[in-house]
Amino acid sequence: MTQLEYAKRGTLTPAMRAVARSEGVDPKRLLKEVAEGRAVIPSNRLRKKSRICGIGKGLRTKVNANIGTSADLSNLKAELNKLKAAVEYGADTVMDLSTGGDLKKIRRAMLGASPVPLGTVPIYEVAVMAEREKRRIPSITAEEMFAVLEGQAGEGVDFFTIHSGVTMDTVECLKKEGRVVDVVSRGGAILIEWMAHNGRENPFYEEFDRVLDLAKRYDITLSLGDGMRPGCLADATDRAQVQELIVLGELAKRAKEAGVQVMIEGPGHVPLNQIEANILLEKEVCQGAPFYVLGPLVTDIAPGYDHITSAIGGALAASYGADFICYVTPSEHLGLPSVADVKTGVVAARIAAHAADIAKGVKGALDWDISMSVARKKRDWQRQFKLAIDPVVARQYRKRSKPASKDVCTMCGQYCSMKISDKYLR
Amino acid sequence: MTQLEYAKRGTLTPAMRAVARSEGVDPKRLLKEVAEGRAVIPSNRLRKKSRICGIGKGLRTKVNANIGTSADLSNLKAELNKLKAAVEYGADTVMDLSTGGDLKKIRRAMLGASPVPLGTVPIYEVAVMAEREKRRIPSITAEEMFAVLEGQAGEGVDFFTIHSGVTMDTVECLKKEGRVVDVVSRGGAILIEWMAHNGRENPFYEEFDRVLDLAKRYDITLSLGDGMRPGCLADATDRAQVQELIVLGELAKRAKEAGVQVMIEGPGHVPLNQIEANILLEKEVCQGAPFYVLGPLVTDIAPGYDHITSAIGGALAASYGADFICYVTPSEHLGLPSVADVKTGVVAARIAAHAADIAKGVKGALDWDISMSVARKKRDWQRQFKLAIDPVVARQYRKRSKPASKDVCTMCGQYCSMKISDKYLR
């Protein structure tokens, strides 16, 4: 049985208890959210993990880090270092998006090394397989696609991004509308190529029951991908995006009915003032299914700083109810991230998630800030470093710039407002 | 006459025309906003500047960069490099907050070098003067304080932060309430020391007319400082902060009546879900006076990344109507910023300001994003770099990670969604 099926029957599982414990929430409350599809626990039944993670209503906002090779940069060791850095800096899940090198070997190494849930986008392996066999993507049969899913499921992958919402209808909707950057989802583009050539419906839509059957056998959580996500502000919240969301809402309902855990992927590039509506729309159309957002980036003009553009959008999205933030690194739009980029991306996304958790009133979220502020007021530097989201960087800044008086910093020196007000306000 | 006085009489000045031209807005509309105190043009009549800057309703959100020495780090050349970097990366104004070295020499060098409006916090010079003369701050007379203001005004400083809202009443309010970190405004703390020792009211409150007279003579824009701004999330939007804002609202009214341009400074550290209320409150209580926010930082736990915590808060604040964002650098809370920190701080704040301008519907704001997205879709890398908010960093990322195929990047390689969808959607 899946976590969802247990929850529907009112049975608390060890995974639910573990999540409730780590979040400090009532296990029965969590069970109810899982039962009603408002929270998921991505955990392939074949894979042991040291960190079980719940995503959804009433829980901390979670952060995912995308790692993995590309044809241009394929180094297993580097990717394992990224995995390590991501987990060390607090990523709650990772996704292996490799498209270069020995995909199975890379994935197995990551599954072996990852203490956190690991997700994939199986259509990438399908595309790489085609290329290696010198075939074109459209020649791949639906049978072969499902064989890839089955293979990855058997290896223990915890959640799959499946672009079932890329249908003849949604593609037609996009064509009619016209866009500035068309499709920016790799999985979406691959499926569109397949559909256009074959003149046939997306197998992951047409045979969605088969996807469900497979997911159910392993208790893989489905992350319904947004192949139509906007890739620039001008394309945001357009008919194609919303049309796909409606399809995803229908499919999410079918998944829940089938006992398969499901979440919904969302944009992308979205103007700041459209974020609230996007979250509300997903929550309504998909009956509260956890919302997994990539960003959103609130401007297109900052390549090299998209960890910041997405931290702005992610914080806002999560404060309005998004449950799961996919990090964006500074190298987004420019190249595959380095280990340092992964670290920066995770920290920026965690800042966004935490700021949102305070706004959402997540239990205990503000306590961290209060502890830090008490240490700051006392000018207790060691404790500030210990509490910092990135103690290494905080220490580096302090070390670089030594004050004459140890209890202050070089910005204000003896004019430290906290030191002065200590004397005259107490 | 001040810009405000001209505007009240319906006279369009060269400064108003220059601002209207650079913003692409109707000069008469701008004149109306200046006349009613919803926009200011900080420009000391004694100082020529190549970039006149308007701040307020209907205009682009502006970004300020704080630079200046401290007793621990006092190097004029370094500060001039910071000034250069700040302006090069797009700061609309700078503030010289020096408290170390020869303050007058530093300020004059900055005034000479800065093409943008320059602001100061004159009480810092008062405190440094006391220290140099081996006197205590409370021994400084009100006369001496005003002499410092007069001196800086005569040098051509364009705007002054004056903490007139730190009064016996607001300090009492803060004491009664209790706070986690008390006062985090340097100017506020210095004045509290003075008031506590002397048992006397803040001269900048008691003799506010004298402040106004001085500001009017030079057309210095007053930036009414928030000495009671919250220095941690737990202290946000508390009675002391709001009490001070009420005082600032009263003083802003007096300033406008006297023909003195005025803006209001705001927090600080504010939970994401309290930002909208803070902006609304300022706009109501201060009758639409431009709001100049420091951040706000949406969490306390990220020293080393406060350019990000403040970009989140700044974007949100500006989208709700804040007009002017003070940057925060990565070294905030840890030490005086380096030139690189200044650059990063300016870029992060500009991202926030621009994202907000799109949300606010500022004329032409989205055009930049559309141009970038068109270049991205075409995989025209040179144009992307040219349009990037930081072309240098964007190029560096691209250079570091070279794809086999020149028109894509190493993240997706041949699976570039935009390249694939070009073929199958057109």
Tab-separated table of N, CA and C in Angstrom, chain B residues 294-358:
chain	number	residue	atom	x	y	z
B	294	LEU	N	14.931	50.519	4.261
B	294	LEU	CA	16.231	49.862	4.418
B	294	LEU	C	15.954	48.366	4.456
B	295	GLY	N	16.014	47.737	3.317
B	295	GLY	CA	15.585	46.349	3.173
B	295	GLY	C	14.161	46.368	2.660
B	296	PRO	N	13.153	45.917	3.424
B	296	PRO	CA	13.289	45.221	4.693
B	296	PRO	C	13.814	43.786	4.541
B	297	LEU	N	14.528	43.361	5.576
B	297	LEU	CA	15.022	41.991	5.631
B	297	LEU	C	13.893	41.090	6.141
B	298	VAL	N	13.679	39.983	5.465
B	298	VAL	CA	12.543	39.137	5.824
B	298	VAL	C	12.918	37.973	6.742
B	299	THR	N	14.186	37.894	7.111
B	299	THR	CA	14.605	36.939	8.133
B	299	THR	C	15.909	37.442	8.747
B	300	ASP	N	16.176	37.011	9.985
B	300	ASP	CA	17.371	37.458	10.708
B	300	ASP	C	18.526	36.464	10.625
B	301	ILE	N	18.275	35.309	10.002
B	301	ILE	CA	19.205	34.180	10.188
B	301	ILE	C	20.232	34.015	9.067
B	302	ALA	N	20.356	35.020	8.225
B	302	ALA	CA	21.220	34.815	7.066
B	302	ALA	C	22.354	35.831	6.922
B	303	PRO	N	23.156	36.067	7.986
B	303	PRO	CA	24.300	36.956	7.801
B	303	PRO	C	25.194	36.406	6.687
B	304	GLY	N	25.651	37.286	5.832
B	304	GLY	CA	26.434	36.855	4.669
B	304	GLY	C	25.567	36.811	3.409
B	305	TYR	N	24.253	36.813	3.627
B	305	TYR	CA	23.308	36.744	2.497
B	305	TYR	C	22.217	37.802	2.650
B	306	ASP	N	22.503	38.874	3.361
B	306	ASP	CA	21.432	39.837	3.610
B	306	ASP	C	21.115	40.712	2.394
B	307	HIS	N	21.943	40.605	1.346
B	307	HIS	CA	21.526	41.221	0.077
B	307	HIS	C	20.317	40.447	-0.471
B	308	ILE	N	20.245	39.157	-0.152
B	308	ILE	CA	19.107	38.344	-0.626
B	308	ILE	C	17.894	38.545	0.275
B	309	THR	N	18.104	38.489	1.600
B	309	THR	CA	16.949	38.669	2.499
B	309	THR	C	16.315	40.043	2.272
B	310	SER	N	17.146	41.037	1.925
B	310	SER	CA	16.599	42.370	1.717
B	310	SER	C	16.046	42.542	0.303
B	311	ALA	N	16.561	41.792	-0.655
B	311	ALA	CA	15.995	41.859	-2.014
B	311	ALA	C	14.563	41.314	-1.989
B	312	ILE	N	14.348	40.279	-1.202
B	312	ILE	CA	12.989	39.733	-1.080
B	312	ILE	C	12.065	40.803	-0.500
B	313	GLY	N	12.484	41.368	0.634
B	313	GLY	CA	11.641	42.372	1.287
B	313	GLY	C	11.519	43.653	0.478
B	314	GLY	N	12.611	44.051	-0.146
B	314	GLY	CA	12.610	45.285	-0.926
B	314	GLY	C	11.694	45.183	-2.142
B	315	ALA	N	11.745	44.048	-2.809
B	315	ALA	CA	10.884	43.851	-3.984
B	315	ALA	C	9.421	43.940	-3.569
B	316	LEU	N	9.117	43.280	-2.474
B	316	LEU	CA	7.738	43.273	-1.999
B	316	LEU	C	7.315	44.679	-1.562
B	317	ALA	N	8.171	45.335	-0.782
B	317	ALA	CA	7.860	46.692	-0.300
B	317	ALA	C	7.624	47.633	-1.472
B	318	ALA	N	8.520	47.600	-2.437
B	318	ALA	CA	8.394	48.514	-3.576
B	318	ALA	C	7.155	48.175	-4.404
B	319	SER	N	6.834	46.892	-4.503
B	319	SER	CA	5.637	46.544	-5.288
B	319	SER	C	4.378	47.094	-4.614
B	320	TYR	N	4.423	47.232	-3.302
B	320	TYR	CA	3.274	47.797	-2.573
B	320	TYR	C	3.330	49.326	-2.517
B	321	GLY	N	4.409	49.915	-2.986
B	321	GLY	CA	4.433	51.370	-3.053
B	321	GLY	C	5.637	52.057	-2.446
B	322	ALA	N	6.572	51.313	-1.842
B	322	ALA	CA	7.800	51.974	-1.384
B	322	ALA	C	8.506	52.534	-2.618
B	323	ASP	N	9.160	53.689	-2.454
B	323	ASP	CA	9.665	54.422	-3.609
B	323	ASP	C	11.176	54.343	-3.762
B	324	PHE	N	11.833	53.980	-2.679
B	324	PHE	CA	13.276	54.147	-2.607
B	324	PHE	C	13.782	53.013	-1.714
B	325	ILE	N	14.724	52.238	-2.250
B	325	ILE	CA	15.254	51.089	-1.514
B	325	ILE	C	16.706	51.360	-1.163
B	326	CYS	N	17.048	51.237	0.094
B	326	CYS	CA	18.463	51.293	0.448
B	326	CYS	C	19.005	49.887	0.305
B	327	TYR	N	20.087	49.764	-0.453
B	327	TYR	CA	20.670	48.429	-0.618
B	327	TYR	C	21.177	47.886	0.706
B	328	VAL	N	21.327	46.582	0.770
B	328	VAL	CA	21.989	45.916	1.881
B	328	VAL	C	23.021	45.010	1.225
B	329	THR	N	24.245	45.026	1.731
B	329	THR	CA	25.286	44.199	1.096
B	329	THR	C	25.428	42.865	1.844
B	330	PRO	N	26.134	41.912	1.248
B	330	PRO	CA	26.340	40.629	1.929
B	330	PRO	C	27.082	40.780	3.250
B	331	SER	N	27.796	41.888	3.455
B	331	SER	CA	28.571	42.008	4.699
B	331	SER	C	27.774	42.667	5.831
B	332	GLU	N	26.516	43.005	5.561
B	332	GLU	CA	25.671	43.601	6.606
B	332	GLU	C	25.676	42.704	7.855
B	333	HIS	N	25.734	43.316	9.009
B	333	HIS	CA	25.766	42.632	10.315
B	333	HIS	C	27.129	41.997	10.615
B	334	LEU	N	28.077	42.110	9.660
B	334	LEU	CA	29.358	41.423	9.853
B	334	LEU	C	30.563	42.352	9.712
B	335	GLY	N	30.387	43.446	8.992
B	335	GLY	CA	31.510	44.369	8.824
B	335	GLY	C	31.247	45.341	7.698
B	336	LEU	N	32.170	46.279	7.517
B	336	LEU	CA	32.051	47.270	6.453
B	336	LEU	C	32.172	46.560	5.092
B	337	PRO	N	31.346	46.932	4.119
B	337	PRO	CA	31.411	46.230	2.829
B	337	PRO	C	32.678	46.546	2.044
B	338	SER	N	33.085	45.588	1.237
B	338	SER	CA	34.173	45.793	0.278
B	338	SER	C	33.578	46.348	-1.015
B	339	VAL	N	34.437	46.677	-1.963
B	339	VAL	CA	33.961	47.144	-3.268
B	339	VAL	C	33.075	46.061	-3.903
B	340	ALA	N	33.501	44.813	-3.816
B	340	ALA	CA	32.704	43.715	-4.406
B	340	ALA	C	31.346	43.606	-3.724
B	341	ASP	N	31.330	43.795	-2.398
B	341	ASP	CA	30.047	43.743	-1.674
B	341	ASP	C	29.117	44.860	-2.133
B	342	VAL	N	29.698	46.036	-2.339
B	342	VAL	CA	28.892	47.180	-2.796
B	342	VAL	C	28.238	46.833	-4.128
B	343	LYS	N	29.027	46.275	-5.023
B	343	LYS	CA	28.518	45.898	-6.340
B	343	LYS	C	27.371	44.887	-6.196
B	344	THR	N	27.609	43.855	-5.412
B	344	THR	CA	26.579	42.830	-5.229
B	344	THR	C	25.328	43.435	-4.607
B	345	GLY	N	25.531	44.309	-3.631
B	345	GLY	CA	24.391	44.942	-2.975
B	345	GLY	C	23.563	45.778	-3.937
B	346	VAL	N	24.249	46.545	-4.786
B	346	VAL	CA	23.527	47.381	-5.749
B	346	VAL	C	22.753	46.504	-6.735
B	347	VAL	N	23.402	45.466	-7.245
B	347	VAL	CA	22.718	44.608	-8.230
B	347	VAL	C	21.490	43.954	-7.596
B	348	ALA	N	21.639	43.442	-6.390
B	348	ALA	CA	20.498	42.779	-5.730
B	348	ALA	C	19.344	43.763	-5.517
B	349	ALA	N	19.678	44.965	-5.081
B	349	ALA	CA	18.618	45.961	-4.838
B	349	ALA	C	17.968	46.399	-6.150
B	350	ARG	N	18.779	46.490	-7.197
B	350	ARG	CA	18.194	46.874	-8.490
B	350	ARG	C	17.271	45.780	-9.022
B	351	ILE	N	17.630	44.536	-8.794
B	351	ILE	CA	16.736	43.428	-9.187
B	351	ILE	C	15.399	43.588	-8.462
B	352	ALA	N	15.480	43.848	-7.161
B	352	ALA	CA	14.252	44.021	-6.369
B	352	ALA	C	13.436	45.194	-6.903
B	353	ALA	N	14.113	46.311	-7.152
B	353	ALA	CA	13.415	47.514	-7.624
B	353	ALA	C	12.763	47.252	-8.980
B	354	HIS	N	13.484	46.588	-9.851
B	354	HIS	CA	12.954	46.348	-11.196
B	354	HIS	C	11.771	45.369	-11.165
B	355	ALA	N	11.903	44.325	-10.368
B	355	ALA	CA	10.784	43.366	-10.247
B	355	ALA	C	9.537	44.090	-9.742
B	356	ALA	N	9.747	45.007	-8.812
B	356	ALA	CA	8.619	45.776	-8.271
B	356	ALA	C	8.053	46.727	-9.317
B	357	ASP	N	8.929	47.334	-10.095
B	357	ASP	CA	8.465	48.280	-11.115
B	357	ASP	C	7.578	47.581	-12.143
B	358	ILE	N	7.919	46.344	-12.467
B	358	ILE	CA	7.054	45.574	-13.382
B	358	ILE	C	5.693	45.374	-12.712
